[in-house]
GROMACS .gro file of C-alpha atoms in nm:
model
  163
    1GLU     CA    1  -0.059  -3.625   1.374
    2LYS     CA    2  -0.163  -3.414   1.695
    3GLU     CA    3  -0.083  -3.090   1.474
    4LYS     CA    4  -0.334  -3.223   1.222
    5GLU     CA    5  -0.601  -3.273   1.476
    6THR     CA    6  -0.547  -2.920   1.617
    7GLU     CA    7  -0.594  -2.773   1.266
    8LYS     CA    8  -0.922  -2.965   1.216
    9GLU     CA    9  -1.045  -2.851   1.556
   10LYS     CA   10  -0.964  -2.480   1.455
   11ALA     CA   11  -1.137  -2.514   1.117
   12LEU     CA   12  -1.467  -2.618   1.297
   13ALA     CA   13  -1.447  -2.403   1.604
   14PRO     CA   14  -1.672  -2.092   1.617
   15THR     CA   15  -1.474  -1.771   1.591
   16ALA     CA   16  -1.584  -1.419   1.632
   17PRO     CA   17  -1.490  -1.128   1.419
   18ALA     CA   18  -1.267  -0.879   1.605
   19ALA     CA   19  -1.267  -0.513   1.577
   20GLY     CA   20  -0.975  -0.343   1.389
   21ALA     CA   21  -0.708  -0.482   1.127
   22ALA     CA   22  -0.489  -0.648   1.380
   23GLY     CA   23  -0.806  -0.820   1.540
   24ALA     CA   24  -0.926  -0.929   1.196
   25ALA     CA   25  -0.611  -1.073   1.112
   26GLY     CA   26  -0.596  -1.274   1.443
   27ALA     CA   27  -0.948  -1.397   1.391
   28ALA     CA   28  -0.860  -1.505   1.033
   29GLY     CA   29  -0.547  -1.685   1.155
   30ALA     CA   30  -0.740  -1.865   1.425
   31ALA     CA   31  -1.014  -1.973   1.176
   32GLY     CA   32  -0.764  -2.115   0.917
   33ALA     CA   33  -0.594  -1.990   0.604
   34ALA     CA   34  -0.923  -1.962   0.421
   35GLY     CA   35  -0.994  -1.615   0.580
   36ALA     CA   36  -1.302  -1.734   0.781
   37LEU     CA   37  -1.394  -1.451   1.005
   38LEU     CA   38  -1.679  -1.649   1.167
   39GLN     CA   39  -1.788  -1.996   1.150
   40GLN     CA   40  -2.102  -2.128   1.327
   41ARG     CA   41  -2.316  -2.447   1.316
   42ALA     CA   42  -2.664  -2.376   1.176
   43LYS     CA   43  -2.975  -2.513   1.004
   44LEU     CA   44  -3.039  -2.338   0.674
   45ASN     CA   45  -3.381  -2.290   0.512
   46VAL     CA   46  -3.466  -2.102   0.187
   47LEU     CA   47  -3.794  -1.938   0.102
   48ARG     CA   48  -3.919  -2.078  -0.227
   49THR     CA   49  -4.258  -1.994  -0.424
   50THR     CA   50  -4.432  -2.257  -0.587
   51ASP     CA   51  -4.779  -2.189  -0.764
   52GLY     CA   52  -4.788  -1.850  -0.585
   53LYS     CA   53  -4.759  -2.007  -0.243
   54ALA     CA   54  -4.433  -1.918  -0.051
   55GLU     CA   55  -4.303  -2.180   0.181
   56TRP     CA   56  -3.975  -2.253   0.364
   57ARG     CA   57  -3.764  -2.537   0.246
   58GLU     CA   58  -3.493  -2.702   0.458
   59VAL     CA   59  -3.154  -2.696   0.283
   60GLY     CA   60  -2.987  -2.879   0.593
   61LEU     CA   61  -2.769  -2.860   0.897
   62GLY     CA   62  -2.413  -2.740   0.835
   63ALA     CA   63  -2.146  -2.473   0.882
   64VAL     CA   64  -2.217  -2.108   0.793
   65ARG     CA   65  -1.899  -1.900   0.738
   66LEU     CA   66  -1.823  -1.541   0.692
   67ILE     CA   67  -1.511  -1.528   0.470
   68GLU     CA   68  -1.277  -1.255   0.360
   69GLU     CA   69  -1.078  -1.270   0.048
   70GLY     CA   70  -0.892  -0.932   0.005
   71ALA     CA   71  -1.139  -0.645   0.054
   72ILE     CA   72  -1.435  -0.879  -0.049
   73ARG     CA   73  -1.648  -1.039   0.231
   74PHE     CA   74  -1.901  -1.328   0.148
   75VAL     CA   75  -2.110  -1.576   0.343
   76GLU     CA   76  -2.088  -1.943   0.267
   77PHE     CA   77  -2.291  -2.264   0.384
   78ARG     CA   78  -2.168  -2.608   0.360
   79PRO     CA   79  -2.391  -2.882   0.466
   80GLU     CA   80  -2.288  -3.157   0.686
   81LEU     CA   81  -2.270  -3.501   0.517
   82SER     CA   82  -2.445  -3.809   0.683
   83ASP     CA   83  -2.421  -4.099   0.447
   84GLN     CA   84  -2.172  -4.262   0.241
   85LYS     CA   85  -2.307  -4.153  -0.093
   86ALA     CA   86  -2.299  -3.791   0.034
   87ALA     CA   87  -1.953  -3.845   0.171
   88ASP     CA   88  -1.831  -3.942  -0.178
   89ASP     CA   89  -1.931  -3.595  -0.302
   90ALA     CA   90  -1.748  -3.426  -0.013
   91ASP     CA   91  -1.519  -3.145  -0.064
   92PRO     CA   92  -1.165  -3.301  -0.023
   93GLN     CA   93  -1.048  -2.971   0.140
   94SER     CA   94  -1.296  -3.033   0.444
   95ASP     CA   95  -1.187  -3.376   0.544
   96THR     CA   96  -1.261  -3.370   0.912
   97GLU     CA   97  -1.192  -3.709   1.059
   98GLY     CA   98  -1.385  -3.769   1.398
   99THR     CA   99  -1.607  -3.470   1.327
  100ALA     CA  100  -1.897  -3.384   1.085
  101ARG     CA  101  -1.764  -3.372   0.721
  102LEU     CA  102  -1.871  -3.079   0.527
  103GLY     CA  103  -1.990  -3.097   0.162
  104ARG     CA  104  -1.949  -2.858  -0.113
  105PRO     CA  105  -2.091  -2.492  -0.069
  106VAL     CA  106  -2.468  -2.486  -0.141
  107LEU     CA  107  -2.472  -2.113  -0.065
  108SER     CA  108  -2.194  -1.863  -0.159
  109ALA     CA  109  -2.311  -1.501  -0.163
  110ARG     CA  110  -2.108  -1.171  -0.168
  111LEU     CA  111  -2.212  -0.929   0.127
  112LEU     CA  112  -2.331  -0.596  -0.030
  113PRO     CA  113  -2.411  -0.285   0.137
  114THR     CA  114  -2.785  -0.357   0.069
  115THR     CA  115  -2.753  -0.683   0.290
  116LYS     CA  116  -2.978  -0.620   0.592
  117PRO     CA  117  -3.002  -0.929   0.833
  118GLU     CA  118  -3.299  -0.963   1.065
  119GLN     CA  119  -3.285  -1.142   1.390
  120ALA     CA  120  -3.575  -1.317   1.575
  121ALA     CA  121  -3.456  -1.501   1.876
  122LYS     CA  122  -3.219  -1.776   1.745
  123ARG     CA  123  -3.328  -1.715   1.374
  124VAL     CA  124  -3.154  -1.486   1.120
  125GLN     CA  125  -3.302  -1.394   0.802
  126VAL     CA  126  -3.150  -1.234   0.518
  127THR     CA  127  -3.194  -1.177   0.149
  128LEU     CA  128  -2.870  -1.286  -0.066
  129LEU     CA  129  -2.779  -1.338  -0.417
  130ASN     CA  130  -2.653  -1.697  -0.427
  131GLY     CA  131  -2.375  -1.748  -0.665
  132ILE     CA  132  -2.080  -1.517  -0.676
  133ASN     CA  133  -2.018  -1.370  -1.012
  134ASN     CA  134  -2.327  -1.527  -1.155
  135PRO     CA  135  -2.519  -1.272  -1.376
  136GLU     CA  136  -2.842  -1.490  -1.371
  137ALA     CA  137  -2.848  -1.497  -0.989
  138LYS     CA  138  -3.179  -1.394  -0.832
  139PRO     CA  139  -3.232  -1.277  -0.470
  140ALA     CA  140  -3.369  -1.528  -0.228
  141ARG     CA  141  -3.465  -1.527   0.138
  142TYR     CA  142  -3.265  -1.742   0.364
  143CYS     CA  143  -3.309  -1.829   0.736
  144PHE     CA  144  -3.032  -1.952   0.951
  145LEU     CA  145  -3.143  -2.136   1.271
  146LEU     CA  146  -2.848  -2.117   1.547
  147LYS     CA  147  -2.811  -2.287   1.861
  148THR     CA  148  -2.862  -1.971   2.093
  149ALA     CA  149  -2.979  -1.613   2.054
  150ALA     CA  150  -2.627  -1.490   2.129
  151ASP     CA  151  -2.497  -1.692   1.825
  152ALA     CA  152  -2.762  -1.537   1.617
  153GLU     CA  153  -2.667  -1.195   1.736
  154GLN     CA  154  -2.298  -1.257   1.657
  155LEU     CA  155  -2.398  -1.378   1.296
  156VAL     CA  156  -2.611  -1.063   1.244
  157ASP     CA  157  -2.320  -0.842   1.358
  158ALA     CA  158  -2.075  -1.017   1.134
  159LEU     CA  159  -2.305  -0.986   0.841
  160LYS     CA  160  -2.358  -0.618   0.901
  161ARG     CA  161  -1.995  -0.550   0.934
  162GLY     CA  162  -1.928  -0.760   0.613
  163ALA     CA  163  -2.138  -0.549   0.392
   0.00000   0.00000   0.00000
């Protein structure tokens, strides 16, 4: 049971990507078997245009993760679930008893060489194609609001290295 708690803590603990192959393997091991190189708690907003007027819409508070599968890296955002109805829709893989439960990914985008994140204090803005292997995906502007400017800088560095 204690081992199970340790695994859950590792899954939600923020981790920084390390330089070099040995460092990346160590960071991936510390973040869990999914290959997460970085995980941070953030608030996500998306820029939507309605009737010619662009405005930011809140997606929610949750976990943003930089994930590596083979040579491919992508960014994923899973919102925290707050009520029972939403908890029923939870991803069974993210059962985190005693901590925030995470839902299914609402953002899953491959990092491309054209990915250019921009930082302004605690905010990171980036244009991404949401939906891996989706030929109908259109680029959208996303804004991650993190707890500190240092967290934002860490996310920007990870996104730049991931492309």
